[in-house]
Amino acid sequence: MAEEKFFTRREFITALTAIGGSAAVAIALSEIEPLAELIQRELALELPEVRREVAHARGKARHHWAMLIDLRKCIGCQYCVYACQAVNNVPDDMRWNVYVPEVTQTGVPFHMTRPCMHCQDAPCTAVCPTRATWVRDDGIVIMDYSLCIGCRYCQVACPYEARTFNWKAREGDSGYQAEWGAAEVEPRPRGVAEKCTFCVHRIDRGLAQGLVPGEDRPATPACVNICPVEARVFGDLNDPNSRISRLIDELPTFRLREDLGTEPNVYYVPPEGMTL
Amino acid sequence: MTTAIATLRRQVRAYPVFATWLMFLGVMLLVGLVSAAAVLWVGLDVTNLSNRVPWGLWITVDLSAIALGAGAFSLSTIVYIFRVKSFAPIARMAVFVGFVGYTSAMLALVMDIGRPDRFWHPMVYWNVHSVLWEVTMCVIFYSAVLVFELAPAVLESEAVVKRFPRGPQIAHVMHRFTPVVSVVGLGLSLLHQSSLGATYGVLAARPLWFKPTLPVMFIVSAVAAGSTFTLALTVFYENVIGKRQISSKLRGHIAMFAGLMMLAYLYLKLWDFLATFYYSHLPARVEANTLLESTTPYGTTFWWLEIVLGALIPAIILLTPALRRQDLWVLLGGFLAVGGVIANRWNVTLSGLVVPMDWSPGAAQLFSVQPYTPSLAEWGVAIGVLGYALTMFTLGLRFLPLFNHEAHGEH
């Protein structure tokens, strides 16, 4: 090969100096006030004692909303699907709350329904580039449609396929209102993501009126109210006497894909014939 | 007006090949504009994307364009940070290719997001936990770096100098900052080129994606393919104007650098494959792979387009002196490397998405593989973005002094 060697010694030394210089610049940058503060805050979040503190602070939040779905009771009527579509104004191809017929490992059929899991460590909120979605202190994962840029990373990241996207502009209501109840939420604009909100508008309004979500119907999610067999229970995990707290204490429950560490706030009671 | 038409007619007669090429570019841009109008007017409903497969062809275009622009930071780093002066004649061309790559990517991205009017939101509403936020910020800042690095070429161009004689002086001053700007550019590129891989690599719910190798493979493949692309484009240009722009020695060095990066990429790919499929058998991953192999051409495209044609053969061409001395081989190598990186970005994106999520506790096979074929509008926008890139290359190579200053004003 007639080509000369890659680096001369001089070039090599200057290269090393340049690398050292870049490192120095990086170190100097980390001294800049706002950046240093940011770094410190980020690092602090990872410390176990801070994590515990954050968890404790969350625990001290007044409420922690959660849902229990009893798969032994569910009869697969799909009323919860339709009531959600009516109240939250959700068209068929964008359902927030879905139903699928399932079978257990031993071949026993059962009915599976899935709202948003409202994860405490929600992958969708971590990946959003604009803070358009976050976990509230009371455990509800919520969206600000006016911040969403429609990148759909949250859809890609959600392990439960709980998010849908407004591929086209909506015309009118979702069509379920006549039979299943009036729409309580505006349709979302074209080009943003959306998901189940645990009917947060009912919860917030209900609390302001002194109602108890999960017990007083106007303050309870539509899917829970409509269920004819009371397979869905909603309530406050911070209240040890709430119905949901007592049921979770008594019954065997599981959450979907617990292996992923998302800490969902939706608990399931396994159907007959399913071993946990 | 009539004189203008007469001049145009004379020009077309004098340069029929160039005129045909411009017509071809015009058609591509027109197709792109019509498709873009449809997307903006109707919305993303005109695509074949769905709630299960929300990312597709445009993300592939975007990732590929950014990868192919990586020659800019790689070769600039060699010239300005490692001070390998012999690489200097390719630096401007590399920066220019980077500029075209990044602007193409931003075009594709703006079409892809549901609310193009809110493209600026990540800059204001920071979510520092999002890889995509980091990517967005880096891409924006790095584009500014590219503009700064490319500005001297514009200021020294014939057209600018004629109207603005002080241009070269300003360019000279700007040029003195290039090493500093290059350090910033290197930092930004190291961040976002890998974070684009991390965009997929950090998602625990997708077994085919969730691995720490993706960010590293993304940046190494980008450096390899990006440098190869810059070299091949230079050789192509040399053939168009019938005049050498870089010495055969420099050509050898660039080829060697790109070839070695290609080998490094193949080595990473090999160990990625061995660690995830040969020496370990994570059930979710094996299941996802089996599903892909049985329903899509993933296996074939992975081994043939990505590995053999896209990396192995380019590496052999680039590292064999007898081959890389011949223009045709370098062009073939460049073509294959570009194809390889596009195939890789497509495969990574779609393999993770078309395999259905497994969230239900039951045993039923609820969801099958979700097929995805881009719609006409998606192809149209992709063609438009390609048309934009080719138009920029044509204009830049025609009007900007991208190689040595002596060549300036001679074609």
XYZ file of C-alpha atoms in Angstrom:
687
model
C 0.000 0.000 0.000
C 1.511 3.280 -1.107
C -0.434 5.387 1.381
C 1.364 7.029 4.253
C 0.535 6.299 7.866
C -2.612 7.741 9.423
C -1.329 10.065 12.146
C 2.032 11.647 12.722
C 3.249 11.835 16.319
C 2.504 15.534 16.381
C -1.054 14.964 15.200
C -1.510 12.271 17.800
C -0.354 14.530 20.625
C -2.573 17.403 19.500
C -5.461 14.971 19.288
C -4.897 13.869 22.862
C -4.711 17.506 23.951
C -7.949 18.216 22.109
C -9.703 15.359 23.886
C -8.383 16.618 27.213
C -9.569 20.102 26.314
C -13.060 18.857 25.502
C -13.208 17.072 28.828
C -12.150 20.297 30.540
C -14.875 22.204 28.698
C -17.412 19.603 29.795
C -16.284 19.890 33.416
C -16.349 23.684 33.217
C -19.871 23.551 31.761
C -21.106 21.471 34.657
C -20.104 24.363 36.951
C -22.536 26.751 35.275
C -25.241 27.526 37.796
C -28.537 26.355 36.218
C -26.867 23.338 34.603
C -25.183 22.293 37.840
C -28.479 22.620 39.636
C -30.211 20.513 37.017
C -27.532 17.835 37.203
C -27.717 17.797 40.963
C -31.475 17.490 40.924
C -31.326 14.656 38.415
C -28.668 12.822 40.399
C -30.544 13.347 43.632
C -33.637 11.711 42.186
C -31.698 8.492 41.803
C -30.602 8.306 45.440
C -32.600 5.645 47.313
C -33.408 7.917 50.269
C -34.779 10.568 47.912
C -36.802 7.930 46.086
C -38.269 6.844 49.384
C -39.010 10.454 50.246
C -40.737 11.022 46.927
C -42.754 7.856 47.413
C -43.620 9.021 50.902
C -44.674 12.440 49.624
C -46.881 10.686 47.091
C -48.261 8.597 49.893
C -49.033 11.779 51.759
C -51.007 13.145 48.830
C -54.603 13.248 49.958
C -55.858 10.698 47.490
C -54.489 7.912 45.381
C -56.987 6.778 42.796
C -57.054 3.189 41.598
C -59.363 0.711 39.918
C -60.073 -2.942 40.575
C -61.419 -5.163 37.799
C -62.815 -8.485 38.971
C -62.381 -10.913 36.079
C -64.418 -13.542 37.945
C -67.469 -11.311 37.742
C -67.133 -9.809 34.250
C -69.748 -11.150 31.842
C -68.367 -9.489 28.712
C -71.367 -7.223 28.083
C -69.013 -4.391 27.021
C -71.222 -1.746 28.633
C -68.079 -0.195 30.113
C -66.645 0.159 26.606
C -69.730 1.960 25.303
C -70.301 4.169 28.352
C -66.709 5.347 28.093
C -67.140 6.097 24.415
C -70.260 8.140 25.153
C -69.027 10.126 28.143
C -65.509 10.739 26.877
C -66.610 11.131 23.277
C -64.395 8.378 21.868
C -65.006 6.924 18.371
C -64.844 3.175 17.699
C -61.336 3.064 16.299
C -59.872 5.003 19.227
C -61.356 3.201 22.250
C -59.758 4.127 25.574
C -61.270 1.107 27.253
C -61.120 -2.104 25.213
C -62.655 -5.542 25.508
C -61.063 -8.789 24.293
C -62.302 -12.361 24.693
C -59.587 -14.383 26.419
C -58.869 -17.906 27.679
C -56.842 -19.048 30.662
C -53.830 -21.342 30.331
C -56.173 -24.247 31.032
C -58.531 -23.197 28.272
C -61.315 -21.602 30.342
C -62.749 -18.577 28.524
C -62.935 -15.249 30.367
C -63.595 -11.609 29.512
C -60.727 -9.167 29.541
C -61.168 -5.414 29.599
C -58.381 -2.848 29.725
C -58.546 0.881 30.509
C -55.356 2.942 30.885
C -53.274 1.434 33.708
C -52.373 4.877 35.152
C -48.852 3.658 35.909
C -46.930 5.346 38.723
C -43.781 4.959 36.654
C -45.477 5.552 33.323
C -43.303 4.949 30.235
C -45.503 7.313 28.212
C -44.801 10.283 30.486
C -41.067 9.571 30.547
C -40.718 9.669 26.766
C -42.914 12.695 25.963
C -40.625 15.394 24.534
C -42.889 18.259 25.636
C -44.257 17.354 29.089
C -47.697 17.046 27.496
C -48.452 14.097 29.781
C -47.603 13.433 33.423
C -48.545 11.506 36.560
C -50.541 13.614 39.001
C -49.953 13.422 42.733
C -53.176 11.470 43.062
C -51.893 8.792 40.659
C -53.836 9.758 37.538
C -51.882 9.946 34.274
C -53.192 12.948 32.438
C -52.603 14.845 29.197
C -52.494 18.463 28.147
C -53.688 18.300 24.550
C -52.475 21.816 23.881
C -48.843 20.816 24.478
C -48.873 17.588 22.436
C -46.958 17.802 19.139
C -48.232 14.450 17.896
C -44.910 12.609 17.702
C -46.592 9.396 18.926
C -43.607 8.275 21.008
C -46.017 7.705 23.928
C -47.955 5.223 21.791
C -44.750 3.434 20.905
C -43.637 3.341 24.552
C -46.884 2.266 26.266
C -46.747 -1.477 27.067
C -50.556 -1.707 27.173
C -51.522 -0.065 23.871
C -53.587 2.328 25.950
C -52.936 5.375 23.793
C -54.635 6.313 20.547
C -53.937 9.060 18.076
C -56.242 11.512 16.299
C -55.322 10.580 12.739
C -58.127 12.739 11.341
C -60.302 15.645 12.370
C -63.387 14.618 14.346
C -66.850 15.411 13.060
C -69.554 15.492 15.704
C -69.891 13.198 18.696
C -68.858 9.564 18.844
C -72.441 8.332 18.332
C -72.971 6.490 21.613
C -74.539 9.414 23.464
C -78.221 8.671 22.774
C -78.040 5.258 24.411
C -75.159 5.487 26.877
C -75.140 9.010 28.252
C -74.260 12.559 27.320
C -70.760 13.539 26.257
C -68.963 15.294 29.104
C -65.695 15.968 27.292
C -64.870 17.880 24.108
C -63.557 15.822 21.184
C -59.790 16.164 20.882
C -58.289 18.078 17.955
C -56.614 16.395 14.981
C -52.977 15.407 15.441
C -52.744 14.790 19.196
C -52.588 11.615 21.291
C -55.219 10.705 23.879
C -56.036 8.075 26.478
C -58.317 7.051 29.344
C -58.367 9.710 32.080
C -60.155 7.754 34.863
C -62.883 10.337 34.070
C -60.735 12.922 35.825
C -63.289 15.652 35.122
C -65.795 13.808 37.314
C -63.272 13.224 40.082
C -62.072 16.836 40.265
C -65.564 18.288 40.049
C -66.894 15.748 42.515
C -64.212 16.486 45.096
C -64.927 20.204 44.774
C -68.568 19.442 45.537
C -67.657 17.344 48.568
C -68.463 14.009 46.906
C -66.469 10.798 47.323
C -65.208 9.346 44.019
C -65.944 5.633 43.899
C -68.981 5.981 46.132
C -70.943 8.920 44.776
C -71.905 8.173 41.198
C -71.408 11.687 39.744
C -67.784 11.544 40.921
C -67.085 8.005 39.661
C -65.758 6.912 36.220
C -68.464 6.051 33.690
C -67.227 2.492 33.152
C -67.521 1.736 36.878
C -71.027 3.192 37.155
C -72.425 1.308 34.174
C -71.138 -2.166 35.102
C -74.233 -4.350 35.756
C -72.324 -6.897 37.866
C -70.069 -4.495 39.785
C -66.961 -6.032 38.322
C -65.255 -2.647 38.388
C -64.506 -0.858 41.645
C -62.962 2.601 41.861
C -61.604 4.409 44.875
C -58.887 5.876 47.051
C -55.967 3.646 48.031
C -54.898 6.232 50.622
C -58.108 5.611 52.503
C -57.698 2.216 54.210
C -61.461 1.979 54.661
C -62.400 2.573 51.049
C -64.048 -0.331 49.293
C -61.136 -0.766 46.893
C -58.566 -0.812 49.722
C -60.491 -3.482 51.571
C -61.028 -5.592 48.431
C -57.333 -5.456 47.520
C -56.520 -6.601 51.057
C -58.958 -9.489 50.872
C -58.723 -10.764 47.315
C -55.824 -12.158 45.308
C -54.931 -9.483 42.757
C -52.397 -8.904 40.030
C -51.476 -6.061 37.707
C -50.628 -6.275 34.018
C -46.962 -6.742 33.091
C -45.689 -6.135 36.600
C -42.316 -7.373 35.328
C -41.866 -4.053 33.516
C -41.882 -2.041 36.740
C -44.530 0.396 35.551
C -46.501 0.157 38.843
C -50.030 0.274 37.383
C -52.942 1.601 39.423
C -55.366 -0.882 37.899
C -55.651 -4.152 39.799
C -57.221 -7.339 38.465
C -58.812 -10.222 40.320
C -57.917 -13.362 38.342
C -60.772 -15.310 36.707
C -61.718 -18.817 37.761
C -59.117 -21.284 36.563
C -56.221 -18.849 36.419
C -53.248 -19.387 38.662
C -51.139 -16.362 39.471
C -40.032 37.885 -20.473
C -39.527 36.747 -24.050
C -35.792 37.244 -23.714
C -35.795 35.169 -20.548
C -37.581 32.342 -22.342
C -35.171 32.622 -25.242
C -32.205 32.424 -22.858
C -33.753 29.432 -21.156
C -34.267 27.702 -24.516
C -30.671 28.365 -25.464
C -29.454 27.008 -22.133
C -31.536 23.851 -22.452
C -30.126 23.234 -25.954
C -26.602 23.835 -24.720
C -26.859 21.560 -21.649
C -29.489 18.904 -22.447
C -28.386 16.421 -19.736
C -28.382 19.029 -16.992
C -31.758 20.347 -18.171
C -33.245 16.854 -18.058
C -31.830 16.362 -14.559
C -33.406 19.630 -13.405
C -36.736 18.558 -14.908
C -36.461 15.288 -13.034
C -35.794 17.174 -9.794
C -38.737 19.455 -10.515
C -41.059 16.473 -10.878
C -39.809 14.999 -7.583
C -40.347 18.288 -5.781
C -43.803 18.641 -7.293
C -44.781 15.147 -6.162
C -43.491 16.056 -2.708
C -45.403 19.327 -2.577
C -48.691 17.743 -3.655
C -48.303 14.944 -1.088
C -47.296 17.383 1.645
C -50.355 19.491 0.875
C -52.541 16.395 1.221
C -50.944 15.534 4.572
C -51.332 19.054 5.927
C -54.858 19.444 4.618
C -56.360 16.069 5.493
C -54.027 15.019 8.311
C -52.046 11.870 8.973
C -55.112 9.871 8.009
C -53.659 9.768 4.474
C -50.849 7.557 5.763
C -51.039 3.826 6.399
C -49.807 4.355 9.944
C -52.049 3.088 12.737
C -52.306 3.047 16.513
C -50.345 -0.227 16.534
C -47.709 0.933 14.021
C -47.519 4.701 14.586
C -44.066 5.123 13.006
C -43.062 4.053 9.507
C -41.481 5.279 6.302
C -40.976 8.900 7.383
C -39.135 7.940 10.538
C -36.939 5.718 8.363
C -36.250 8.666 6.030
C -35.518 10.875 9.013
C -33.161 8.408 10.722
C -31.386 7.565 7.463
C -30.876 11.217 6.507
C -29.361 11.975 9.920
C -27.151 8.879 9.728
C -25.920 9.820 6.248
C -25.187 13.325 7.486
C -22.849 11.897 10.124
C -19.898 12.199 7.744
C -19.971 15.888 8.661
C -19.075 15.521 12.315
C -16.821 12.494 11.760
C -14.624 14.097 9.095
C -14.748 17.565 10.728
C -13.545 15.973 13.941
C -10.604 14.386 12.129
C -9.681 17.709 10.516
C -10.319 20.258 13.249
C -10.016 18.335 16.500
C -7.500 15.621 15.650
C -5.786 18.140 13.338
C -5.175 15.618 10.587
C -4.525 18.303 7.973
C -4.504 15.872 5.072
C -8.276 15.432 5.540
C -8.941 19.174 5.215
C -9.961 19.178 1.503
C -13.018 16.978 2.285
C -14.179 18.940 5.355
C -16.443 21.418 3.569
C -18.068 18.774 1.412
C -18.712 16.680 4.524
C -20.291 19.647 6.311
C -22.428 20.355 3.263
C -23.638 16.735 3.075
C -24.432 16.982 6.774
C -26.392 20.178 6.262
C -28.474 18.598 3.491
C -28.998 15.454 5.581
C -30.172 17.319 8.670
C -32.463 19.699 6.811
C -33.987 16.723 4.951
C -34.553 14.978 8.270
C -36.272 18.044 9.691
C -38.536 18.240 6.627
C -39.549 14.603 7.109
C -40.069 15.149 10.840
C -42.279 18.178 10.390
C -44.500 16.119 8.090
C -44.534 13.236 10.556
C -45.702 15.040 13.685
C -49.413 15.509 14.082
C -49.087 19.192 14.934
C -46.387 20.759 12.723
C -47.454 24.170 14.076
C -46.102 23.113 17.473
C -42.690 21.919 16.283
C -41.070 24.390 18.706
C -42.714 22.986 21.832
C -39.765 20.768 22.887
C -37.590 23.888 23.038
C -39.946 25.542 25.516
C -41.590 22.682 27.426
C -38.540 20.653 28.393
C -38.882 17.075 29.477
C -35.298 16.178 30.325
C -36.288 12.537 30.875
C -37.244 12.050 27.251
C -34.642 10.756 24.794
C -36.677 12.335 22.047
C -36.449 15.720 23.747
C -32.686 15.398 23.892
C -32.582 14.353 20.239
C -34.734 17.320 19.212
C -32.607 19.839 21.090
C -29.347 18.358 19.791
C -30.575 18.248 16.205
C -31.624 21.891 16.383
C -28.346 23.051 17.942
C -26.295 20.875 15.638
C -28.078 22.304 12.607
C -26.978 25.734 13.830
C -23.406 24.408 14.048
C -23.672 23.126 10.470
C -24.972 26.497 9.275
C -22.013 28.197 10.965
C -19.561 25.749 9.460
C -21.088 26.059 6.012
C -21.443 29.862 6.062
C -17.825 30.528 4.917
C -18.451 28.476 1.770
C -21.509 30.600 0.994
C -19.662 33.849 1.765
C -16.818 32.832 -0.525
C -19.088 31.770 -3.384
C -18.879 33.699 -6.642
C -22.445 34.966 -6.519
C -22.075 36.388 -3.009
C -18.624 37.886 -3.587
C -19.907 39.729 -6.661
C -22.556 41.560 -4.628
C -20.830 41.529 -1.269
C -17.062 41.826 -1.672
C -16.365 41.668 2.060
C -17.790 38.131 2.191
C -14.465 36.269 2.140
C -13.101 38.488 4.916
C -15.987 37.579 7.191
C -15.592 33.963 6.139
C -11.967 34.126 7.183
C -12.877 35.382 10.643
C -15.594 32.743 11.005
C -13.189 30.082 9.884
C -10.956 30.813 12.876
C -13.746 29.655 15.182
C -14.271 26.403 13.304
C -12.195 24.225 15.693
C -14.224 25.439 18.699
C -17.498 25.001 16.842
C -16.346 21.535 15.820
C -15.922 20.499 19.442
C -19.501 21.597 20.117
C -20.613 19.763 16.975
C -18.834 16.605 18.057
C -20.464 16.687 21.465
C -23.933 17.260 20.030
C -23.468 14.530 17.418
C -22.186 11.982 19.921
C -25.298 12.692 21.952
C -28.059 12.587 19.407
C -26.723 10.042 16.911
C -26.688 7.488 19.715
C -29.861 8.755 21.368
C -31.737 8.015 18.180
C -30.875 4.375 18.818
C -31.744 4.819 22.474
C -35.190 6.068 21.387
C -35.848 2.394 20.694
C -33.325 0.852 23.074
C -34.876 2.204 26.278
C -38.378 0.821 25.746
C -38.651 -2.141 28.104
C -41.970 -3.263 26.660
C -40.511 -4.055 23.215
C -38.313 -7.138 23.521
C -36.654 -6.703 20.118
C -35.579 -3.140 20.943
C -34.762 -3.247 24.627
C -30.967 -3.553 24.643
C -28.009 -1.262 25.301
C -26.359 -2.024 21.949
C -28.830 -0.016 19.852
C -27.437 3.472 20.644
C -23.874 2.335 19.960
C -24.774 0.527 16.749
C -26.675 3.601 15.556
C -23.749 5.964 15.922
C -21.112 3.595 14.561
C -23.215 2.700 11.516
C -23.895 6.413 10.970
C -20.195 7.307 11.058
C -19.361 4.445 8.688
C -22.173 4.988 6.186
C -22.052 8.788 6.450
C -18.354 8.951 5.638
C -18.741 6.439 2.809
C -21.605 8.487 1.411
C -19.593 11.733 1.508
C -16.724 10.004 -0.290
C -18.965 8.395 -2.927
C -20.755 11.685 -3.593
C -17.394 13.414 -4.058
C -16.257 10.737 -6.513
C -19.548 11.023 -8.367
C -19.105 14.800 -8.614
C -15.543 14.352 -9.874
C -16.918 12.201 -12.669
C -19.640 14.689 -13.543
C -17.225 17.602 -13.966
C -14.374 15.405 -15.195
C -11.866 16.762 -12.706
C -10.341 15.322 -9.519
C -11.148 17.243 -6.321
C -9.310 15.187 -3.721
C -5.952 13.438 -4.033
C -5.882 9.672 -4.388
C -4.000 9.566 -1.102
C -6.812 11.381 0.739
C -9.364 9.188 -0.971
C -7.473 6.179 0.365
C -7.438 7.610 3.875
C -11.145 8.408 3.935
C -11.974 4.985 2.511
C -9.775 3.347 5.109
C -11.426 5.308 7.945
C -14.926 4.486 6.678
C -13.975 0.852 6.082
C -12.593 0.423 9.583
C -15.753 1.981 11.049
C -17.766 -0.428 8.926
C -15.784 -3.330 10.402
C -16.351 -1.975 13.914
C -20.071 -1.853 13.125
C -20.055 -5.433 11.851
C -18.251 -6.522 14.999
C -20.903 -4.864 17.178
C -23.681 -6.389 15.072
C -22.104 -9.805 15.397
C -21.934 -9.619 19.173
C -25.378 -8.112 19.382
C -26.712 -11.092 17.459
C -24.697 -13.627 19.442
C -25.662 -12.153 22.801
C -29.357 -11.722 22.067
C -30.145 -14.777 19.954
C -27.343 -17.334 19.996
C -26.072 -17.425 23.567
C -29.321 -16.366 25.244
C -32.970 -17.210 24.727
C -35.174 -14.595 26.338
C -38.634 -16.039 25.618
C -40.270 -12.745 24.598
C -37.439 -11.937 22.211
C -37.279 -15.397 20.650
C -41.053 -15.385 20.240
C -41.025 -11.954 18.601
C -38.251 -13.007 16.252
C -39.986 -16.245 15.292
C -43.147 -14.288 14.577
C -41.225 -11.845 12.365
C -39.324 -14.538 10.523
C -42.497 -16.433 9.707
C -44.594 -13.483 8.551
C -42.241 -10.825 7.158
C -39.079 -10.746 5.020
C -37.222 -9.461 8.105
C -34.726 -12.338 8.261
C -33.747 -12.061 4.611
C -33.451 -8.283 4.637
C -31.478 -8.368 7.886
C -28.824 -10.775 6.657
C -28.635 -9.719 3.021
C -29.445 -5.995 2.867
C -28.071 -4.952 6.246
C -25.101 -7.271 6.776
C -23.798 -8.651 3.483
C -24.697 -5.975 0.922
C -24.975 -3.045 3.323
C -21.841 -3.476 5.421
C -19.622 -6.428 4.518
C -19.189 -5.701 0.808
C -18.708 -1.917 1.334
C -16.101 -2.723 4.006
C -14.229 -5.011 1.598
C -14.348 -2.400 -1.180
C -13.202 0.404 1.126
C -10.352 -1.591 2.642
C -8.988 -3.053 -0.600
C -6.634 -0.517 -2.255
C -7.053 -2.067 -5.701
C -10.838 -1.654 -5.523
C -11.131 1.757 -3.896
C -8.840 3.246 -6.523
C -11.538 2.591 -9.126
C -14.412 5.056 -9.227
C -17.019 2.471 -10.084
C -16.215 0.386 -7.015
C -16.316 3.402 -4.701
C -19.691 4.399 -6.159
C -20.975 0.848 -5.714
C -19.668 0.808 -2.147
C -21.364 4.117 -1.409
C -24.631 2.957 -2.936
C -24.598 -0.276 -0.932
C -23.686 1.469 2.325
C -26.551 3.946 1.874
C -28.909 1.071 1.118
C -27.609 -0.795 4.146
C -28.215 2.036 6.560
C -31.728 2.652 5.184
C -32.546 -1.068 5.438
C -31.234 -1.078 9.003
C -33.271 1.929 10.132
C -36.389 0.483 8.499
C -35.840 -2.936 10.050
C -35.165 -1.559 13.526
C -38.240 0.674 13.457
C -40.695 -1.790 11.969
C -39.465 -4.984 13.646
C -40.208 -3.529 17.061
C -43.584 -2.128 16.067
C -45.243 -4.845 13.994
C -44.774 -7.456 16.728
C -47.880 -7.047 18.905
C -47.661 -6.147 22.596
C -48.421 -8.879 25.077
C -50.318 -7.224 27.921
C -53.214 -9.613 28.467
C -52.907 -12.218 31.232
C -54.687 -14.855 29.157
C -53.291 -17.451 26.782
C -55.150 -16.542 23.584
C -53.155 -15.225 20.641
C -54.985 -11.909 20.654
C -53.158 -9.926 18.045
C -51.282 -10.994 14.953
C -48.366 -9.228 13.283
C -49.549 -5.815 12.190
C -48.607 -5.392 8.538
C -47.508 -1.977 7.313
C -46.962 -0.775 3.750
C -46.485 2.951 3.233
C -49.345 4.738 1.478
C -49.052 6.742 -1.727
C -48.915 10.011 0.228
C -46.114 8.656 2.410
C -44.089 7.685 -0.650
C -44.876 11.063 -2.177
C -43.488 12.977 0.784
C -40.439 10.686 0.877
C -39.817 11.377 -2.822
C -40.217 15.087 -2.149
C -37.631 14.990 0.651
C -35.254 13.061 -1.624
C -35.926 15.625 -4.346
C -35.054 18.400 -1.915
C -31.781 16.678 -0.987
C -30.811 16.110 -4.632
C -31.681 19.711 -5.533
C -29.524 20.971 -2.675
C -26.632 18.752 -3.764
C -26.969 20.005 -7.332
C -27.084 23.666 -6.348
C -24.378 23.375 -3.721
C -21.911 21.566 -5.931
C -22.636 23.962 -8.775
C -22.427 27.265 -6.887
C -20.473 26.775 -3.644
C -16.683 26.412 -3.373
C -16.935 23.121 -1.495
C -13.509 21.826 -2.369
C -10.249 23.774 -2.553
C -10.433 27.469 -3.292
C -8.459 27.128 -6.533
C -11.261 25.116 -8.078
C -13.635 27.965 -7.337
C -15.163 29.516 -10.431
C -13.888 26.925 -12.865
C -16.795 24.680 -13.801
